[in-house]
Short mmCIF file of C-alpha atoms and ligand atoms in Angstrom, two decimals:
data_model
loop_
_atom_site.label_atom_id
_atom_site.label_comp_id
_atom_site.label_asym_id
_atom_site.label_seq_id
_atom_site.Cartn_x
_atom_site.Cartn_y
_atom_site.Cartn_z
CA MET A 26 36.08 79.37 -63.42
CA THR A 27 37.14 79.31 -67.04
CA THR A 28 34.55 77.69 -69.22
CA ARG A 29 34.59 76.22 -72.67
CA ILE A 30 31.47 78.27 -73.37
CA ALA A 31 33.52 81.40 -72.67
CA SER A 32 36.10 80.43 -75.25
CA ALA A 33 33.50 78.93 -77.50
CA GLY A 34 35.03 80.10 -80.74
CA LEU A 35 37.99 77.79 -80.39
CA MET A 36 35.96 74.97 -78.98
CA VAL A 37 33.55 75.02 -81.90
CA LEU A 38 36.46 74.08 -84.09
CA ALA A 39 37.86 71.55 -81.65
CA VAL A 40 34.59 69.81 -80.92
CA THR A 41 33.26 69.59 -84.43
CA ALA A 42 36.57 68.43 -85.85
CA ARG A 43 36.36 65.11 -84.03
CA ALA A 44 34.02 62.66 -85.67
CA VAL A 45 31.92 60.50 -83.38
CA THR A 46 30.14 57.48 -84.68
CA ALA A 47 27.49 55.22 -83.26
CA ASP A 48 30.00 52.38 -83.22
CA ASP A 49 32.43 54.39 -81.16
CA ALA A 50 33.93 51.78 -78.88
CA ARG A 51 34.01 54.17 -75.97
CA THR A 52 30.90 54.21 -73.91
CA LEU A 53 29.73 56.47 -71.12
CA LYS A 54 29.73 53.69 -68.56
CA GLN A 55 33.27 52.67 -69.46
CA ALA A 56 34.53 56.23 -69.52
CA PHE A 57 33.27 57.01 -66.01
CA ALA A 58 33.68 53.54 -64.54
CA ASN A 59 36.07 54.65 -61.82
CA ARG A 60 34.23 57.85 -61.11
CA PHE A 61 30.45 57.58 -60.97
CA LEU A 62 27.53 55.69 -62.44
CA VAL A 63 26.01 57.08 -65.62
CA GLY A 64 22.29 56.55 -65.95
CA ALA A 65 19.31 57.21 -68.18
CA ALA A 66 15.63 57.56 -67.39
CA ILE A 67 13.61 55.04 -69.34
CA GLY A 68 9.87 54.68 -69.83
CA THR A 69 7.13 52.20 -70.55
CA HIS A 70 7.63 52.56 -74.32
CA HIS A 71 11.18 51.30 -73.84
CA VAL A 72 10.47 48.34 -71.61
CA ILE A 73 7.57 47.05 -73.67
CA GLY A 74 9.81 46.95 -76.72
CA GLU A 75 8.44 49.90 -78.70
CA GLU A 76 11.86 51.46 -79.04
CA SER A 77 14.20 48.53 -79.41
CA ALA A 78 17.14 50.51 -80.79
CA ALA A 79 16.92 53.02 -77.94
CA ILE A 80 16.78 50.36 -75.28
CA GLU A 81 19.78 48.59 -76.82
CA LEU A 82 21.62 51.88 -76.66
CA VAL A 83 20.76 52.12 -72.96
CA GLY A 84 22.17 48.64 -72.37
CA ARG A 85 25.40 49.58 -74.15
CA GLN A 86 26.01 53.04 -72.77
CA PHE A 87 24.61 53.24 -69.24
CA ASP A 88 25.06 51.34 -65.98
CA SER A 89 22.06 52.76 -64.13
CA ILE A 90 18.41 53.35 -64.96
CA THR A 91 15.69 55.50 -63.42
CA SER A 92 11.99 54.99 -64.08
CA GLU A 93 10.74 58.05 -65.95
CA ASN A 94 7.02 57.75 -65.15
CA LEU A 95 6.13 54.13 -64.61
CA LEU A 96 6.63 54.11 -60.83
CA LYS A 97 4.98 57.46 -60.21
CA TRP A 98 1.83 57.13 -58.14
CA ALA A 99 -0.57 57.87 -61.01
CA GLU A 100 0.98 55.14 -63.15
CA VAL A 101 1.66 52.39 -60.67
CA HIS A 102 -1.37 52.96 -58.43
CA PRO A 103 -4.00 54.71 -60.54
CA GLU A 104 -7.05 53.64 -58.51
CA ARG A 105 -7.40 52.94 -54.85
CA GLU A 106 -7.65 49.18 -55.26
CA GLN A 107 -5.62 48.93 -58.44
CA TYR A 108 -1.88 48.67 -58.86
CA ASN A 109 -0.36 48.45 -62.32
CA PHE A 110 2.96 46.68 -61.96
CA ALA A 111 3.39 45.27 -65.47
CA PRO A 112 5.68 48.04 -66.84
CA ALA A 113 7.63 48.27 -63.57
CA ASP A 114 8.22 44.50 -63.56
CA LYS A 115 9.71 44.76 -67.05
CA TYR A 116 11.74 47.81 -66.06
CA VAL A 117 13.35 45.96 -63.15
CA ALA A 118 13.93 42.84 -65.26
CA PHE A 119 15.73 44.94 -67.90
CA GLY A 120 17.99 46.51 -65.28
CA GLU A 121 18.78 43.12 -63.75
CA LYS A 122 19.56 41.58 -67.13
CA HIS A 123 22.18 44.26 -67.66
CA GLY A 124 23.49 44.29 -64.09
CA MET A 125 22.47 47.92 -63.63
CA PHE A 126 21.94 50.07 -60.56
CA ILE A 127 18.16 50.41 -60.54
CA VAL A 128 16.46 53.53 -59.18
CA GLY A 129 12.75 53.87 -58.39
CA HIS A 130 11.27 57.31 -58.98
CA THR A 131 9.29 58.49 -56.99
CA LEU A 132 7.22 57.66 -53.91
CA VAL A 133 5.84 60.95 -52.58
CA TRP A 134 5.31 63.95 -54.83
CA HIS A 135 2.62 66.57 -55.42
CA ASN A 136 2.50 65.99 -59.18
CA GLN A 137 1.29 62.92 -61.06
CA THR A 138 -0.53 61.83 -57.92
CA PRO A 139 -4.27 61.25 -58.36
CA SER A 140 -6.64 63.42 -56.31
CA TRP A 141 -8.34 60.33 -54.81
CA VAL A 142 -5.17 59.78 -52.79
CA PHE A 143 -6.09 62.69 -50.55
CA GLU A 144 -9.85 62.00 -50.35
CA GLY A 145 -12.17 59.53 -48.72
CA ASP A 146 -14.98 57.72 -50.54
CA ASP A 147 -17.17 60.71 -49.66
CA ARG A 148 -14.67 62.97 -51.54
CA LYS A 149 -13.88 64.76 -48.29
CA PRO A 150 -10.20 65.30 -47.40
CA LEU A 151 -8.63 62.52 -45.39
CA THR A 152 -7.46 63.09 -41.85
CA ARG A 153 -3.74 63.07 -41.04
CA GLU A 154 -3.93 59.50 -39.72
CA GLN A 155 -5.85 58.26 -42.76
CA LEU A 156 -3.41 59.83 -45.22
CA LEU A 157 -0.42 58.48 -43.31
CA ARG A 158 -1.98 55.04 -43.47
CA ARG A 159 -2.51 55.43 -47.22
CA MET A 160 1.03 56.66 -47.79
CA ARG A 161 2.40 53.73 -45.78
CA GLU A 162 0.28 51.20 -47.66
CA HIS A 163 1.46 52.59 -51.02
CA ILE A 164 5.12 52.68 -50.04
CA HIS A 165 5.05 49.22 -48.49
CA THR A 166 3.30 47.74 -51.52
CA VAL A 167 5.54 49.33 -54.15
CA VAL A 168 8.90 49.23 -52.38
CA GLY A 169 8.09 45.84 -50.87
CA ARG A 170 7.37 44.29 -54.28
CA TYR A 171 10.87 45.15 -55.50
CA LYS A 172 12.67 44.59 -52.20
CA GLY A 173 16.30 43.76 -52.90
CA ARG A 174 15.82 44.45 -56.63
CA ILE A 175 15.29 48.21 -56.87
CA HIS A 176 18.46 49.46 -55.24
CA ALA A 177 17.45 53.02 -54.44
CA TRP A 178 14.36 55.21 -54.21
CA ASP A 179 13.68 58.89 -54.73
CA VAL A 180 11.48 58.92 -51.64
CA VAL A 181 10.27 62.51 -51.74
CA ASN A 182 10.41 64.74 -54.81
CA GLU A 183 10.32 68.56 -54.91
CA ALA A 184 9.07 69.34 -51.41
CA PHE A 185 10.63 72.81 -51.24
CA GLU A 186 10.11 76.13 -52.98
CA ASP A 187 13.17 77.91 -54.35
CA ASP A 188 13.27 80.21 -51.31
CA GLY A 189 13.36 77.23 -48.98
CA ARG A 190 9.76 77.24 -47.75
CA LEU A 191 8.11 73.87 -47.56
CA ARG A 192 5.84 73.70 -50.60
CA GLU A 193 2.09 73.87 -49.92
CA THR A 194 0.87 70.48 -51.08
CA PRO A 195 -1.93 68.19 -49.95
CA TRP A 196 0.76 66.10 -48.20
CA LYS A 197 1.80 69.06 -46.09
CA ARG A 198 -1.71 70.41 -45.59
CA ILE A 199 -3.17 67.14 -44.37
CA ILE A 200 -0.27 65.42 -42.63
CA GLY A 201 1.86 68.40 -41.58
CA ASP A 202 5.51 69.28 -42.04
CA ASP A 203 6.65 65.88 -40.84
CA TYR A 204 5.24 64.05 -43.86
CA LEU A 205 8.74 63.75 -45.34
CA GLU A 206 10.06 62.03 -42.26
CA HIS A 207 7.23 59.51 -42.37
CA ALA A 208 7.85 58.79 -46.04
CA PHE A 209 11.50 57.98 -45.35
CA ARG A 210 10.57 55.83 -42.35
CA PHE A 211 8.01 53.85 -44.35
CA ALA A 212 10.45 53.28 -47.22
CA HIS A 213 13.08 51.98 -44.82
CA GLU A 214 10.56 49.68 -43.17
CA ALA A 215 9.67 48.25 -46.58
CA ASP A 216 13.25 47.56 -47.69
CA SER A 217 15.95 48.11 -45.12
CA ASP A 218 18.72 47.67 -47.70
CA ALA A 219 17.46 50.19 -50.26
CA GLU A 220 19.19 53.54 -50.51
CA LEU A 221 16.83 56.46 -49.89
CA TYR A 222 17.13 59.86 -51.55
CA TYR A 223 15.58 63.30 -51.50
CA ASN A 224 15.31 64.78 -55.03
CA ASP A 225 14.69 68.37 -56.20
CA TYR A 226 15.46 71.03 -58.82
CA ASN A 227 17.04 74.52 -58.75
CA GLU A 228 19.22 73.60 -55.81
CA TRP A 229 21.68 76.32 -56.64
CA HIS A 230 19.23 78.72 -54.94
CA PRO A 231 20.88 79.14 -51.52
CA GLY A 232 17.55 79.15 -49.67
CA LYS A 233 16.49 75.92 -51.25
CA ARG A 234 19.67 74.04 -50.58
CA ARG A 235 19.77 75.37 -47.02
CA ALA A 236 16.30 73.92 -46.46
CA ILE A 237 17.31 70.60 -48.03
CA SER A 238 20.45 70.50 -45.89
CA GLN A 239 18.29 71.14 -42.81
CA LEU A 240 16.03 68.29 -43.82
CA VAL A 241 18.98 65.92 -44.17
CA LYS A 242 20.39 66.99 -40.80
CA SER A 243 17.07 66.63 -39.04
CA LEU A 244 16.54 63.13 -40.47
CA GLN A 245 20.07 62.16 -39.49
CA ALA A 246 19.53 63.53 -35.97
CA LYS A 247 16.45 61.34 -35.62
CA ASP A 248 18.22 58.31 -37.05
CA VAL A 249 15.92 58.21 -40.05
CA ARG A 250 17.73 56.73 -43.04
CA ILE A 251 18.64 59.11 -45.86
CA ASP A 252 21.48 58.18 -48.19
CA GLY A 253 21.62 60.93 -50.72
CA VAL A 254 20.39 64.09 -52.34
CA GLY A 255 19.54 64.28 -56.03
CA MET A 256 20.03 67.46 -58.05
CA GLN A 257 17.65 67.09 -60.94
CA GLY A 258 19.88 68.83 -63.46
CA HIS A 259 17.26 70.39 -65.72
CA TRP A 260 19.78 73.05 -66.62
CA GLY A 261 20.32 75.62 -69.34
CA MET A 262 23.25 76.93 -71.36
CA ASP A 263 23.93 79.68 -68.83
CA TYR A 264 22.43 78.46 -65.58
CA PRO A 265 23.40 77.36 -63.08
CA SER A 266 26.89 78.80 -63.16
CA LEU A 267 29.74 76.39 -62.48
CA GLU A 268 30.40 78.29 -59.25
CA GLU A 269 26.82 77.76 -58.07
CA LEU A 270 27.01 74.11 -58.89
CA ASP A 271 30.35 73.75 -57.20
CA ALA A 272 28.97 75.34 -54.02
CA THR A 273 25.90 73.10 -54.07
CA ILE A 274 27.94 69.92 -54.44
CA ARG A 275 30.26 70.90 -51.61
CA GLN A 276 27.43 71.85 -49.28
CA TYR A 277 25.61 68.55 -49.78
CA ARG A 278 28.73 66.46 -49.50
CA ASP A 279 29.56 68.10 -46.16
CA LEU A 280 26.37 66.46 -44.89
CA GLY A 281 27.96 63.08 -45.46
CA VAL A 282 25.37 61.91 -47.99
CA LYS A 283 25.74 60.85 -51.60
CA VAL A 284 25.30 63.59 -54.18
CA MET A 285 23.77 62.80 -57.55
CA VAL A 286 22.73 64.55 -60.72
CA THR A 287 19.47 62.76 -61.33
CA GLU A 288 17.66 64.30 -64.30
CA LEU A 289 20.21 65.90 -66.56
CA ASP A 290 19.24 67.71 -69.75
CA ILE A 291 20.24 71.07 -71.17
CA ASN A 292 17.36 73.13 -72.45
CA PHE A 293 18.17 75.98 -74.80
CA LEU A 294 14.85 76.58 -76.51
CA PRO A 295 13.46 80.05 -75.81
CA ARG A 296 11.25 80.42 -72.75
CA PRO A 297 7.94 82.08 -73.59
CA ASP A 298 7.45 85.29 -71.63
CA GLN A 299 4.29 86.01 -69.68
CA GLU A 300 2.74 88.13 -72.37
CA GLN A 301 3.17 85.51 -75.03
CA ASP A 302 2.01 82.74 -72.75
CA ALA A 303 -1.67 83.01 -73.57
CA ASP A 304 -1.03 82.71 -77.27
CA VAL A 305 1.74 80.22 -77.12
CA ALA A 306 -0.38 77.12 -77.41
CA ARG A 307 -2.03 78.47 -80.54
CA ASN A 308 1.02 79.96 -82.14
CA TYR A 309 3.98 77.78 -81.40
CA ALA A 310 3.82 75.81 -84.61
CA ALA A 311 4.11 78.92 -86.71
CA SER A 312 6.60 80.56 -84.45
CA GLU A 313 10.15 80.11 -85.57
CA LYS A 314 11.10 82.31 -82.68
CA LEU A 315 9.83 79.79 -80.14
CA ASN A 316 10.79 76.69 -82.07
CA PRO A 317 14.01 77.67 -83.83
CA TYR A 318 15.55 74.22 -84.39
CA ALA A 319 12.61 72.36 -85.87
CA GLU A 320 14.70 71.43 -88.90
CA GLY A 321 17.74 70.33 -86.92
CA LEU A 322 20.54 71.78 -84.89
CA PRO A 323 22.98 74.11 -86.67
CA GLU A 324 26.59 73.05 -86.24
CA GLU A 325 27.50 76.03 -84.09
CA VAL A 326 24.62 75.42 -81.67
CA ASN A 327 25.56 71.75 -81.47
CA ALA A 328 29.07 72.87 -80.64
CA PHE A 329 27.83 75.27 -77.96
CA LEU A 330 25.88 72.45 -76.38
CA ALA A 331 29.04 70.34 -76.45
CA CYS A 332 30.93 73.14 -74.70
CA ARG A 333 28.31 73.36 -71.99
CA TYR A 334 28.26 69.61 -71.43
CA GLY A 335 32.05 69.56 -71.44
CA ASP A 336 32.18 72.30 -68.78
CA LEU A 337 29.64 70.54 -66.61
CA PHE A 338 31.32 67.16 -66.79
CA GLU A 339 34.71 68.67 -66.14
CA LEU A 340 33.29 70.01 -62.88
CA LEU A 341 31.59 66.70 -62.07
CA VAL A 342 34.83 64.83 -62.70
CA LYS A 343 36.65 67.25 -60.42
CA HIS A 344 34.14 66.30 -57.73
CA ALA A 345 34.04 62.61 -58.63
CA ASP A 346 34.84 61.66 -55.04
CA LYS A 347 31.60 63.38 -54.04
CA ILE A 348 29.36 62.42 -56.95
CA ASP A 349 27.80 59.00 -56.98
CA ARG A 350 25.77 59.01 -60.17
CA VAL A 351 24.86 61.22 -63.13
CA THR A 352 21.57 60.29 -64.81
CA PHE A 353 20.21 61.82 -68.01
CA TRP A 354 16.49 62.50 -68.22
CA GLY A 355 15.81 60.44 -71.29
CA VAL A 356 17.81 58.52 -73.86
CA HIS A 357 17.66 60.63 -77.02
CA ASP A 358 16.28 64.00 -78.11
CA GLY A 359 13.22 62.55 -79.82
CA HIS A 360 11.67 61.41 -76.55
CA SER A 361 12.74 64.17 -74.22
CA TRP A 362 9.96 65.76 -72.14
CA LEU A 363 11.35 69.13 -73.30
CA ASN A 364 9.70 68.60 -76.69
CA ASN A 365 6.46 69.24 -74.82
CA TRP A 366 7.38 71.55 -71.96
CA PRO A 367 6.77 74.39 -71.34
CA ILE A 368 5.18 74.41 -74.81
CA ARG A 369 3.83 71.34 -76.55
CA GLY A 370 5.12 70.14 -79.89
CA ARG A 371 8.51 71.79 -80.19
CA THR A 372 11.76 70.20 -81.32
CA ALA A 373 14.20 70.02 -78.44
CA HIS A 374 17.82 68.88 -78.51
CA PRO A 375 18.84 68.57 -74.85
CA LEU A 376 20.58 65.17 -74.67
CA LEU A 377 23.74 63.45 -75.92
CA PHE A 378 22.02 61.36 -78.62
CA ASP A 379 19.99 62.83 -81.46
CA ARG A 380 16.67 61.61 -82.85
CA ASN A 381 18.45 58.99 -84.94
CA LEU A 382 20.24 57.76 -81.82
CA GLN A 383 23.50 59.13 -83.14
CA PRO A 384 25.94 60.62 -80.63
CA LYS A 385 26.16 64.40 -80.87
CA PRO A 386 29.33 66.44 -80.38
CA ALA A 387 28.16 66.80 -76.76
CA PHE A 388 28.67 63.04 -76.33
CA ASN A 389 32.25 63.41 -77.35
CA ALA A 390 32.78 66.41 -75.10
CA VAL A 391 31.48 64.37 -72.16
CA LEU A 392 33.84 61.49 -72.95
CA GLU A 393 36.68 63.98 -73.26
CA ALA A 394 35.92 65.28 -69.78
CA ALA A 395 36.34 61.76 -68.44
CA HIS A 396 39.85 61.58 -69.82
CA PRO A 397 41.09 65.13 -69.95
CA SER A 398 44.02 65.41 -72.32
CA ALA A 399 47.23 66.93 -71.05
CA ASP A 400 46.81 70.19 -72.94
CA GLN A 401 43.42 71.08 -71.43
C1 GLA B 213 10.60 66.53 -62.58
C2 GLA B 213 10.30 65.14 -62.06
C3 GLA B 213 10.45 64.10 -63.12
C4 GLA B 213 9.87 64.57 -64.44
C5 GLA B 213 10.49 65.86 -64.82
C6 GLA B 213 9.98 66.34 -66.14
O1 GLA B 213 11.91 66.81 -62.67
O2 GLA B 213 11.09 64.76 -60.97
O3 GLA B 213 9.81 62.95 -62.71
O4 GLA B 213 8.48 64.67 -64.33
O5 GLA B 213 10.13 66.80 -63.84
O6 GLA B 213 9.72 65.32 -67.01
#
């Protein structure tokens, strides 16, 4: 496939020549209205009003929201007898006010899940039956509270390794390989109208997407509801290739489920290598090598990012009949998780809006992909 990145020299000129302003009348949700939903992940700081300009931007630009952390187990159910629904209530109210498609993320995951979940009062591991009961209680309580209001759930997140093996997690160890099936069954019991998704990263690895396809087929064969598969979309400038993405989208769509990009951002900060790893935490601040855009993004890098986003959205538009939603992981660069991963305290630029909430050239490239001009 020909990419803009490949002919980046020309594109740099083309992309930077077009001025984009914050008042640009065109919005993402309008641009893709006949194609797919465009979403953003939002967090507690947004819904409690700490970032009023950012949340206004979300209302203007996006027609779907995903909860960044506030519905993860550790946040919504930090102690055995304690649920913390205040941020989630505000999150849902915000989405309803703006008529958005509201996604709950996530019910069963191995990260951001407190260790008490897997232990009894005696700190000993629960039995399979006990953990199933606990999983069911959590899912019924959380999904049930927002029944008919949260439209879709990422039921299980990241259950597979890149080679397709089922990841060794406490869920698998204690319950067994069928823990995913139970999670989907419990979610459907709690809200029979909610759409239910499986969500993961690196799905361009053939082994991983084969395993996910098997999961979908086995749930379908057992009549367990599954509506879609989410591709997280934590991508880079040169991975995955458009061919890999194309193959992944086709394979999932052949399963007859919705396909979504659920956590899109493009990371192009250098990855620390193993040797540096030990020193990274100490040295990152001084290391221009690891934090090269602390002072801002040079025009040509901004233009490269625009090319990459343009290429990706051109492919997504080509597959618009298969893609249901594209959600960005965050609203603007200043609050992206990539400022703190895999190294804390760097300056990342992975999204369409910069730290001042201004649209970057990438924003324009994405809009262009929605309405390709005749000469492209
Ligand atoms: C994964 C999870 C998200 C989030 C991102 C990084 O992709 O699904 O909830 O934690 O990692 O922020």
